[in-house]
PDB file of C-alpha atoms in Angstrom:
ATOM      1  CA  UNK A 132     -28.961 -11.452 -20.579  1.00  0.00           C
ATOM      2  CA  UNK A 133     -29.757  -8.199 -18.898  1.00  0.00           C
ATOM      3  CA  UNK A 134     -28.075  -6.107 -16.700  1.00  0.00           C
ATOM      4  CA  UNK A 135     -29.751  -7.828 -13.512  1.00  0.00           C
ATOM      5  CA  UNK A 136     -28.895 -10.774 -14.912  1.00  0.00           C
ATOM      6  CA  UNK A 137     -24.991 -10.187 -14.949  1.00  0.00           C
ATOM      7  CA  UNK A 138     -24.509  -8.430 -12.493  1.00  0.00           C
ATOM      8  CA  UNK A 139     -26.630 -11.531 -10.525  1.00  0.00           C
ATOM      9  CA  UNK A 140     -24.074 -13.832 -11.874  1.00  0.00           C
ATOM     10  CA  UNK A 141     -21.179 -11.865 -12.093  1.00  0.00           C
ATOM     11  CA  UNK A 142     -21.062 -10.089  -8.772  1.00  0.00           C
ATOM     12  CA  UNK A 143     -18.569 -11.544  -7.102  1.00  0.00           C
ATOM     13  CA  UNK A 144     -15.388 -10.661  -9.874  1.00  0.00           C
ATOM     14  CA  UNK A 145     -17.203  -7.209 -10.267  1.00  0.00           C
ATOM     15  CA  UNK A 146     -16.059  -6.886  -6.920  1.00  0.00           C
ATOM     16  CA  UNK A 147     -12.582  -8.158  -7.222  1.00  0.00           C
ATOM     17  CA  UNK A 148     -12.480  -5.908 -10.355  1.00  0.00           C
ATOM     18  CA  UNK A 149     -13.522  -3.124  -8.415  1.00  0.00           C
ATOM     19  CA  UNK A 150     -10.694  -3.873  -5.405  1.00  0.00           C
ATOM     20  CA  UNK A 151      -8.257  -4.165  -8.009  1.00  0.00           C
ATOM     21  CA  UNK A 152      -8.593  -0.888  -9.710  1.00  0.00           C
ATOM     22  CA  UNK A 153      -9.374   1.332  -6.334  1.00  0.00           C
ATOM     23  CA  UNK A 154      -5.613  -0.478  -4.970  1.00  0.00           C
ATOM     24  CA  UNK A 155      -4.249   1.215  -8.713  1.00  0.00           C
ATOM     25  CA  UNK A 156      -5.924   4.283  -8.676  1.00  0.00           C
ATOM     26  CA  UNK A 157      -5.026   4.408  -4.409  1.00  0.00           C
ATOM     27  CA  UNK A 158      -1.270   3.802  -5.812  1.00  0.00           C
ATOM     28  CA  UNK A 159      -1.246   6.581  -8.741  1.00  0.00           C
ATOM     29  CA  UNK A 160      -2.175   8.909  -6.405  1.00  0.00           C
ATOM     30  CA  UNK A 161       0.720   8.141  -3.825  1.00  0.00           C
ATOM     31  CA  UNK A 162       3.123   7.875  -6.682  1.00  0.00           C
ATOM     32  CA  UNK A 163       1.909  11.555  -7.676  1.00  0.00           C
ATOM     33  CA  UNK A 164       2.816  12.878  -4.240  1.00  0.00           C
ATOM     34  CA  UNK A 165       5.910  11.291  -3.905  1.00  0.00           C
ATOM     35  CA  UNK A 166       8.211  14.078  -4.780  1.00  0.00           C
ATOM     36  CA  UNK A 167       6.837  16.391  -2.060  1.00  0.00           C
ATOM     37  CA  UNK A 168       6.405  13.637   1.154  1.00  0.00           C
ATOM     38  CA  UNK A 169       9.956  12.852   0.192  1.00  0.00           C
ATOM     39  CA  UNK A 170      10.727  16.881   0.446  1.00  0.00           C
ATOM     40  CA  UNK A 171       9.355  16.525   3.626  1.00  0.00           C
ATOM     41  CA  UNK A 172      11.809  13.736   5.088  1.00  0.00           C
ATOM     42  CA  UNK A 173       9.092  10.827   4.419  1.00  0.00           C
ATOM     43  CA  UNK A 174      10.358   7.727   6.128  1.00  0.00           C
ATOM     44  CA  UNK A 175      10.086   4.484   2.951  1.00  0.00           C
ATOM     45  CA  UNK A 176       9.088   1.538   4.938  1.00  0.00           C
ATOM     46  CA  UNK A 177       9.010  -1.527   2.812  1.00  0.00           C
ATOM     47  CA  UNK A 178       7.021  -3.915   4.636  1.00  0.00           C
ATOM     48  CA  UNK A 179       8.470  -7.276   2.691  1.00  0.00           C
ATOM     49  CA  UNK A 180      10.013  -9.956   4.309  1.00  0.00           C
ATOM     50  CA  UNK A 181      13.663  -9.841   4.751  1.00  0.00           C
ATOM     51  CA  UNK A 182      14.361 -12.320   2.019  1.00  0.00           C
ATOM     52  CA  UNK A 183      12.025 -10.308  -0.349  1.00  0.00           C
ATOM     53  CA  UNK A 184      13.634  -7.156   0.768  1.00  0.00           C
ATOM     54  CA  UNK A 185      17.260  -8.542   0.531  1.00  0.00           C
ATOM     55  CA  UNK A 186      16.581 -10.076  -3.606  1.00  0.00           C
ATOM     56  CA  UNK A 187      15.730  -5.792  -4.077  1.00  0.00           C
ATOM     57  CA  UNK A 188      14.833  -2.987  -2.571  1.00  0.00           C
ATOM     58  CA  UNK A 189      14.042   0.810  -3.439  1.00  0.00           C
ATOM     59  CA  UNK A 190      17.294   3.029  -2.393  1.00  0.00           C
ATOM     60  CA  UNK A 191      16.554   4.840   0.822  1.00  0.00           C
ATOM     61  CA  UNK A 192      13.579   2.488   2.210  1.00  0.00           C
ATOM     62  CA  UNK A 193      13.613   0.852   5.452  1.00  0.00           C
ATOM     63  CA  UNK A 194      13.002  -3.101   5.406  1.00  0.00           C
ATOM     64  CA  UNK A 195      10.167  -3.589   9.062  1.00  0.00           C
ATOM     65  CA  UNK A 196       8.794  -6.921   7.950  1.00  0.00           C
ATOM     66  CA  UNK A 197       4.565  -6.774   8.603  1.00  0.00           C
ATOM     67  CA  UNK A 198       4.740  -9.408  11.823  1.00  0.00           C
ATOM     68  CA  UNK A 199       7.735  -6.826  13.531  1.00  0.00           C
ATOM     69  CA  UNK A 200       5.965  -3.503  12.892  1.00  0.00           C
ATOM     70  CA  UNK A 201       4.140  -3.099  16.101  1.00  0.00           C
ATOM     71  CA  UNK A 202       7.407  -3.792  18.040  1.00  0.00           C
ATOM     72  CA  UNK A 203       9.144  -1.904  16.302  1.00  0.00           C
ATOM     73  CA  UNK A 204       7.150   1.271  15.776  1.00  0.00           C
ATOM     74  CA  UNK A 205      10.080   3.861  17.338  1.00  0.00           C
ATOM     75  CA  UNK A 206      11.730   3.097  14.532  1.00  0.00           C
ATOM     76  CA  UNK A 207       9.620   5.410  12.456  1.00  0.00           C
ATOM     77  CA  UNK A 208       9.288   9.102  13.760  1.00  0.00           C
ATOM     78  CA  UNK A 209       5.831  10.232  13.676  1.00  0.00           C
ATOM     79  CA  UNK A 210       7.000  14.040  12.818  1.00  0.00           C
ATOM     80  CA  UNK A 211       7.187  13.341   9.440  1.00  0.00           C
ATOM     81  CA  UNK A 212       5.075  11.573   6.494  1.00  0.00           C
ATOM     82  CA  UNK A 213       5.388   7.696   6.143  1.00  0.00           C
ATOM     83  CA  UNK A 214       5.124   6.055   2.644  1.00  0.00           C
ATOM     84  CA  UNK A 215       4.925   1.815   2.662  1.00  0.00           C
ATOM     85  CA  UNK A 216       5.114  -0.518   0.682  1.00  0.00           C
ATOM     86  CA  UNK A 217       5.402  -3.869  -0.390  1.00  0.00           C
ATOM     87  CA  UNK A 218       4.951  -6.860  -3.396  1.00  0.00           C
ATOM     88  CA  UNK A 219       1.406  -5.956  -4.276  1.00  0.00           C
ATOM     89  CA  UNK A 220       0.211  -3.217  -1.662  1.00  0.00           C
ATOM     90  CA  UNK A 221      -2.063  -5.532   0.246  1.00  0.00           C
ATOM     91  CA  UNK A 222       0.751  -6.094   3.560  1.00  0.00           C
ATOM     92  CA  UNK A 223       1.425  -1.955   3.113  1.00  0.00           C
ATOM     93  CA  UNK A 224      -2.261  -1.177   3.390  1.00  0.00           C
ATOM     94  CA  UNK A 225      -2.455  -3.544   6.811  1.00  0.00           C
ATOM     95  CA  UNK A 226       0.906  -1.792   7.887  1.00  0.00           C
ATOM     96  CA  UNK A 227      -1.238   1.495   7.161  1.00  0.00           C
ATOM     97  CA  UNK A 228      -3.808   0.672   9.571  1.00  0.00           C
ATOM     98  CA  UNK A 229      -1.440  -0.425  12.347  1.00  0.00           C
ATOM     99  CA  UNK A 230       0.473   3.031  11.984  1.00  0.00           C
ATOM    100  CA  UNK A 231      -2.772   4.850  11.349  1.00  0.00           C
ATOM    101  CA  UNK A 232      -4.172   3.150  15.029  1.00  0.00           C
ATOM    102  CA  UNK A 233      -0.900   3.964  16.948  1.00  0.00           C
ATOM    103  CA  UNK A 234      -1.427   7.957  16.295  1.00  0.00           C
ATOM    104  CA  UNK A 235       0.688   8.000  12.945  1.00  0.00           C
ATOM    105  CA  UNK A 236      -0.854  11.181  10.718  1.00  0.00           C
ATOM    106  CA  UNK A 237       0.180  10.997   7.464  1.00  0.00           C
ATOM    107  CA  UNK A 238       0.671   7.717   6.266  1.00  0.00           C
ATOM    108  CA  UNK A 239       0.764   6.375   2.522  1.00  0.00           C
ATOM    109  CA  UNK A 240       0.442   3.549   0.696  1.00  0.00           C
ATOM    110  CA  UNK A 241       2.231   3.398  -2.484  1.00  0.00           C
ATOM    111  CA  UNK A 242       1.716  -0.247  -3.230  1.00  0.00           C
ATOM    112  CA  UNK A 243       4.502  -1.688  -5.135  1.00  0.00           C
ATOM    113  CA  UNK A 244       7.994  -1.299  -3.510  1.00  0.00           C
ATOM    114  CA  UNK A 245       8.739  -0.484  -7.323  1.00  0.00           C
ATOM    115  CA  UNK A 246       6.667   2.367  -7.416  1.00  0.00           C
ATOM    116  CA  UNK A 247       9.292   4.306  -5.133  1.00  0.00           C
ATOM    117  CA  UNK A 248      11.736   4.035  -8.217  1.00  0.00           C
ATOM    118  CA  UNK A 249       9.552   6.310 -10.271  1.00  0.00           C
TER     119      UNK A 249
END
């Protein structure tokens, strides 16, 4: 089988493959920054449901559940950086688009609520 071949065949979990690994790599890089945006007075929004958010949590991150974020976007100031997450990073990467299309500047998505523990 050559490479046309595969790539024919296998296209579609390429892509996943690919999705997968950018959300990682997308993640790492938040995680690196961390340190400073929380210097900064970054607001941690953990965009979980409240059951998800009530089993645990990262200290110092805000539960807004994804369906409540655009009424309750005066809940996070816009003055300072905004890091979200949630279970996988998929709900904090639509949260980032909502905040990033109601005038939010710097806004992060670290994925995994765990990745605020590191």
């Amino acid at each position: 089988m050559d490479f046309a071949d595969f790539f024919q065949q296998y296209w579609p979990l390429m892509l996943v493959a690919l999705w997968f690994g950018y959300k990682w790599w997308s993640a790492r890089k938040v995680v690196a920054l961390l340190p400073g945006l929380k210097q900064q007075g970054a607001t941690l929004v953990d965009v979980r449901s409240a059951a998800e958010f009530a089993g645990a949590s990262a200290p110092g991150s805000i539960n807004i559940p994804l369906p409540e974020l655009g009424s309750r976007l005066s809940e996070i100031p816009r003055s300072a950086p905004v890091v979200l997450c949630c279970a996988s990073g998929t709900r904090s990467g639509m949260a980032r688009m909502v905040l990033k299309k109601n005038g939010y500047g710097q806004v992060f998505n670290i994925g995994k609520w765990r990745n605020l523990l590191r």
